[in-house]
Coordinates of C-alpha atoms in Angstrom, one line a residue:
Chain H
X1 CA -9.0 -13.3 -3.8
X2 CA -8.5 -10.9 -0.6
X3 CA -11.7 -8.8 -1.4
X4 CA -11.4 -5.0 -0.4
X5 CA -8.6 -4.9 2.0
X6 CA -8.1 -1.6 3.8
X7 CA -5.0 -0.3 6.1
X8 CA -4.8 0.6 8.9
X9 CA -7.3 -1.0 10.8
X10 CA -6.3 1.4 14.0
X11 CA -5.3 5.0 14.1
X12 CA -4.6 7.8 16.5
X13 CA -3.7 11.2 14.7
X14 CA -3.3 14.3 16.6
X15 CA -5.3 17.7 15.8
X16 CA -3.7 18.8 12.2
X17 CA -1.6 16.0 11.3
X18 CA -2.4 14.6 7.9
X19 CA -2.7 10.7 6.9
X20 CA -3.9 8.4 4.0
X21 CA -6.3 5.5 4.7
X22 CA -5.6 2.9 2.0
X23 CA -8.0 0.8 0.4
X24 CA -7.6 -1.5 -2.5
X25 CA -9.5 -4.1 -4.6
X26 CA -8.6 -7.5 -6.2
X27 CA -11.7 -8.0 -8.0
X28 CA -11.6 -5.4 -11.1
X29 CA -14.2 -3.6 -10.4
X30 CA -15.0 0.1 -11.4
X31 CA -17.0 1.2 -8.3
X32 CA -15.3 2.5 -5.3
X33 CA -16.5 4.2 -2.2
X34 CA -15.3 5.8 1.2
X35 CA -17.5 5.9 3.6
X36 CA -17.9 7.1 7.4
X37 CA -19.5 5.1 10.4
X38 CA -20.2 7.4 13.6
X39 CA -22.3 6.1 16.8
X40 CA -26.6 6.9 16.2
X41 CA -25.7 7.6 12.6
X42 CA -26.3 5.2 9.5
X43 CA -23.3 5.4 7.0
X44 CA -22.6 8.1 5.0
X45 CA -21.0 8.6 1.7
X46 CA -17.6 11.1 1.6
X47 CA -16.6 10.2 -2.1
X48 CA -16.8 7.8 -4.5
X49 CA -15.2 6.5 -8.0
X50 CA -16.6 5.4 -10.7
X51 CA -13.4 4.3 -12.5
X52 CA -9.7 4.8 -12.8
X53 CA -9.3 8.7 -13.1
X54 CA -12.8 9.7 -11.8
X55 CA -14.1 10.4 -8.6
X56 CA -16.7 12.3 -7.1
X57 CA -18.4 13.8 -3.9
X58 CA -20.6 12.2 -1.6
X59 CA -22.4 13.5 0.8
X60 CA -20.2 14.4 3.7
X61 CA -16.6 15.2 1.0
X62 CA -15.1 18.2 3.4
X63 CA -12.1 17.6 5.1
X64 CA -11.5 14.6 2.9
X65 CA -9.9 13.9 -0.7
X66 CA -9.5 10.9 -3.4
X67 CA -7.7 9.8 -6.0
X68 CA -8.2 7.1 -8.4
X69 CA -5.0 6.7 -10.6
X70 CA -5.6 2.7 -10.4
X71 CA -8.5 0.1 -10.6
X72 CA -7.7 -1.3 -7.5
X73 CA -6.3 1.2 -4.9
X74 CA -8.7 4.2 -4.2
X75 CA -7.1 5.9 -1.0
X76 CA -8.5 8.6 1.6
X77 CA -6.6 11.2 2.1
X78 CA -7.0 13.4 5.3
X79 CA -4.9 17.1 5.1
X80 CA -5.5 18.6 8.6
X81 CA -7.2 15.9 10.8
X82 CA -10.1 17.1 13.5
X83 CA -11.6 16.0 15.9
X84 CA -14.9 15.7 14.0
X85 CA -13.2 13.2 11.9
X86 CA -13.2 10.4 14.5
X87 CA -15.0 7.6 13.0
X88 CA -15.1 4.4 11.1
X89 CA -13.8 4.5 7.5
X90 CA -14.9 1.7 5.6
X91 CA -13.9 1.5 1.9
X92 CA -16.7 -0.4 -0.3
X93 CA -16.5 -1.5 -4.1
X94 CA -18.8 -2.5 -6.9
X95 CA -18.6 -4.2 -10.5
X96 CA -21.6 -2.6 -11.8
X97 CA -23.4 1.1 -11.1
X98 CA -26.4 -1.0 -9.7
X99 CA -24.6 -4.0 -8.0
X100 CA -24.3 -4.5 -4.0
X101 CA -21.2 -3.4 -3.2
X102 CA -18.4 -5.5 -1.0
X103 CA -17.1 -3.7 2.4
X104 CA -13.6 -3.6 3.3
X105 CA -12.8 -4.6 7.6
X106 CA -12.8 -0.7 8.5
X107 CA -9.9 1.8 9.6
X108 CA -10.8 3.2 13.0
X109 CA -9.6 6.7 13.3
X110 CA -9.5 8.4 16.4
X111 CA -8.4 12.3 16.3
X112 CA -7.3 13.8 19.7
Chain A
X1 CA -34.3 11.9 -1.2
X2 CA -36.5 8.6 -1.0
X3 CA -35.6 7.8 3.0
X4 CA -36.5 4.4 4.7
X5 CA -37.8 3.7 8.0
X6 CA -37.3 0.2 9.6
X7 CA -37.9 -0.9 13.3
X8 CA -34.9 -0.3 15.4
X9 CA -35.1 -4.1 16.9
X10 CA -36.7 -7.6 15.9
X11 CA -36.0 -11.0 17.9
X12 CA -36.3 -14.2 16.3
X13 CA -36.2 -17.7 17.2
X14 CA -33.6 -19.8 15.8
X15 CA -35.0 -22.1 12.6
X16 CA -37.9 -19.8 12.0
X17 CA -38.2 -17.2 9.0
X18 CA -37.3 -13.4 10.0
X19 CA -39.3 -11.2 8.4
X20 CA -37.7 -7.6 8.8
X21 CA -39.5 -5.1 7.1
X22 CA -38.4 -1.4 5.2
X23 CA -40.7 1.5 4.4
X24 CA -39.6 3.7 1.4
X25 CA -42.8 5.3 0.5
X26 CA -40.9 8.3 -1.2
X27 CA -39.0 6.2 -3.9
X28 CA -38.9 7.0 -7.2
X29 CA -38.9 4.7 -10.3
X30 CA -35.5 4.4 -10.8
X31 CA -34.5 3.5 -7.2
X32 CA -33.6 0.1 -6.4
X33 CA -33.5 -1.4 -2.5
X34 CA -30.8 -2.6 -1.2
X35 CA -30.6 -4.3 2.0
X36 CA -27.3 -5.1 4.2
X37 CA -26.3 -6.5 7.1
X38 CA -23.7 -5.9 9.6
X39 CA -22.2 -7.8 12.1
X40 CA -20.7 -6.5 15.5
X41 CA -18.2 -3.9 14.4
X42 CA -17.4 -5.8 10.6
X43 CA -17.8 -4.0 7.8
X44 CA -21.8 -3.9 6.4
X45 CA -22.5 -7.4 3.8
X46 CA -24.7 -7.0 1.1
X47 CA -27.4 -8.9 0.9
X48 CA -29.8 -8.5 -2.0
X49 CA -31.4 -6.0 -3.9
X50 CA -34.5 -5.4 -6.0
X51 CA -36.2 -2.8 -8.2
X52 CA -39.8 -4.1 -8.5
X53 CA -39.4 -8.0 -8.9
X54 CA -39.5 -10.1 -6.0
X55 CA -35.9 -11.8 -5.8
X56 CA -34.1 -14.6 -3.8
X57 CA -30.8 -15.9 -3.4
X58 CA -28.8 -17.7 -1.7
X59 CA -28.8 -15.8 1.3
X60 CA -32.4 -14.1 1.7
X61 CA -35.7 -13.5 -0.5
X62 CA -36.9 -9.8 -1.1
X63 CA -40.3 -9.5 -1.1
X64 CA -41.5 -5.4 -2.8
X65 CA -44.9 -4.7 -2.6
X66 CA -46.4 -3.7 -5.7
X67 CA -46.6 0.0 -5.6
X68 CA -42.6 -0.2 -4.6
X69 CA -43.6 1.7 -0.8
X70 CA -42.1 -1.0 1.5
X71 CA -40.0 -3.9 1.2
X72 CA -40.2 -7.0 3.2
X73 CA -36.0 -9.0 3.7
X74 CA -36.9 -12.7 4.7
X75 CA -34.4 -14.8 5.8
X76 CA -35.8 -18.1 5.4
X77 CA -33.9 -20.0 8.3
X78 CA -32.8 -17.8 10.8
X79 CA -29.4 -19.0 12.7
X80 CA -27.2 -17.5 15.4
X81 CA -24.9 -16.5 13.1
X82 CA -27.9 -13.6 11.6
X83 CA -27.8 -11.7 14.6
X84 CA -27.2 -8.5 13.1
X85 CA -27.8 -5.1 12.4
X86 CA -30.1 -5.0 8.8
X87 CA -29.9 -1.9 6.9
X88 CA -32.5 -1.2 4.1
X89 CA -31.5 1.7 1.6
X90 CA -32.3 3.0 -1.6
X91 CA -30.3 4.9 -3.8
X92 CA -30.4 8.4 -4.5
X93 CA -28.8 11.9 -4.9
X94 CA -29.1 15.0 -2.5
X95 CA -29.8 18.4 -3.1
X96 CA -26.3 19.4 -4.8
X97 CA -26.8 16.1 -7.1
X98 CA -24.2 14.5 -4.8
X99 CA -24.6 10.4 -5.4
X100 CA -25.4 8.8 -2.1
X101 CA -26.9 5.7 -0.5
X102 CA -29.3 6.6 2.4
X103 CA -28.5 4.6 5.1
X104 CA -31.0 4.7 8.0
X105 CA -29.8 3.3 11.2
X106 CA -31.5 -0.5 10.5
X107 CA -33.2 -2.9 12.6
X108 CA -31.3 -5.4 15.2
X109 CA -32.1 -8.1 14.7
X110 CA -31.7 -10.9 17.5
X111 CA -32.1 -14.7 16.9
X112 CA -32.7 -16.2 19.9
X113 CA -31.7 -19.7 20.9

């Protein structure tokens, strides 16, 4: 039972390049989350799932999309990297809507 | 948005209780509090969460006052190992109905030897 794992942990992209941040789940459950870490800031949402084939915007969504074809893989996709994207990713999932959720390592993304 | 407001630091001596506390006087009846923890640069742990019942676990009790306005984490037996940063959030949605979890920036928390 590995948890959430998520991959890479470490990233450099340049200015426009595009990249997916995996993230995936041994535990069956329904809830996923992406979610962004940045220094002074608490973490905020960019999207979330709420089951295979469903996902949904957060707070912060632009720049970012999500899929959700499987239970256990919900990745971040990033089209045009900016610099504004520089950040910790961490990936977070949950068996039930009101549940604490379990937090992947994090993917530290730097954009230059 | 119900927002919560913590201290930014707490110290602690090891073996004594930590009482870190959360004000979320704007949340509504259907919000629960959650509280994390996050250590260093790992990925946030959950920790407990509570609608209006006091509950405890294995890891911490949460203690939420009657009128649901503030929220008290107590870790019963503070060790090294609790250094950490202690995030108290309640759920919610923004303006464009957009699900979220409002995290603050927490209290440090330092357990001192």
């Amino acid at each position: 039972n590995a948890g959430v794992t998520q991959t890479p942990k470490f990233q450099v992209l340049k200015t426009g390049q595009s990249m997916t941040l995996q993230c995936a789940q041994d535990m069956n459950h329904e809830y996923m989350s992406w979610y962004r870490q940045d220094p002074g800031m608490g973490l905020r949402l960019i999207h979330y799932s709420v089951g295979a084939g469903i996902t949904d915007q957060g707070e912060v969504p632009n720049g970012y999309n999500v899929s959700r074809s499987t239970t256990e893989d919900f990745p971040l996709r990033l089209l045009s990297a900016a610099p504004s994207q520089t950040s910790v990713y961490f990936c977070a999932s949950s068996g039930q809507a009101n549940y604490g959720y379990t937090f992947g390592s994090g993917t530290r993304l730097t954009v230059v | 948005d119900a927002k919560t407001t913590q201290p930014p630091s707490m110290d602690c001596a090891e073996g004594r209780a930590a009482n870190l506390p959360c004000n979320h006087s704007t949340i509504s009846g259907n919000e629960y509090v959650y509280w994390y923890r996050q250590i260093h640069s790992q990925g946030p742990q959950y920790i407990i969460h509570g609608l209006k019942n006091n509950e405890t676990n294995e890891m911490a009790s949460l203690i939420i006052t009657e009128d649901r306005k503030s929220s008290t984490l107590i870790l019963p037996h503070a060790t090294l190992r609790d250094t950490a940063v202690y995030y108290c959030i309640v759920r919610g949605y923004n303006a464009g109905n957009n699900r979220k979890l409002i995290w603050g920036l927490g209290t440090s928390l330092a357990v001192n030897p």
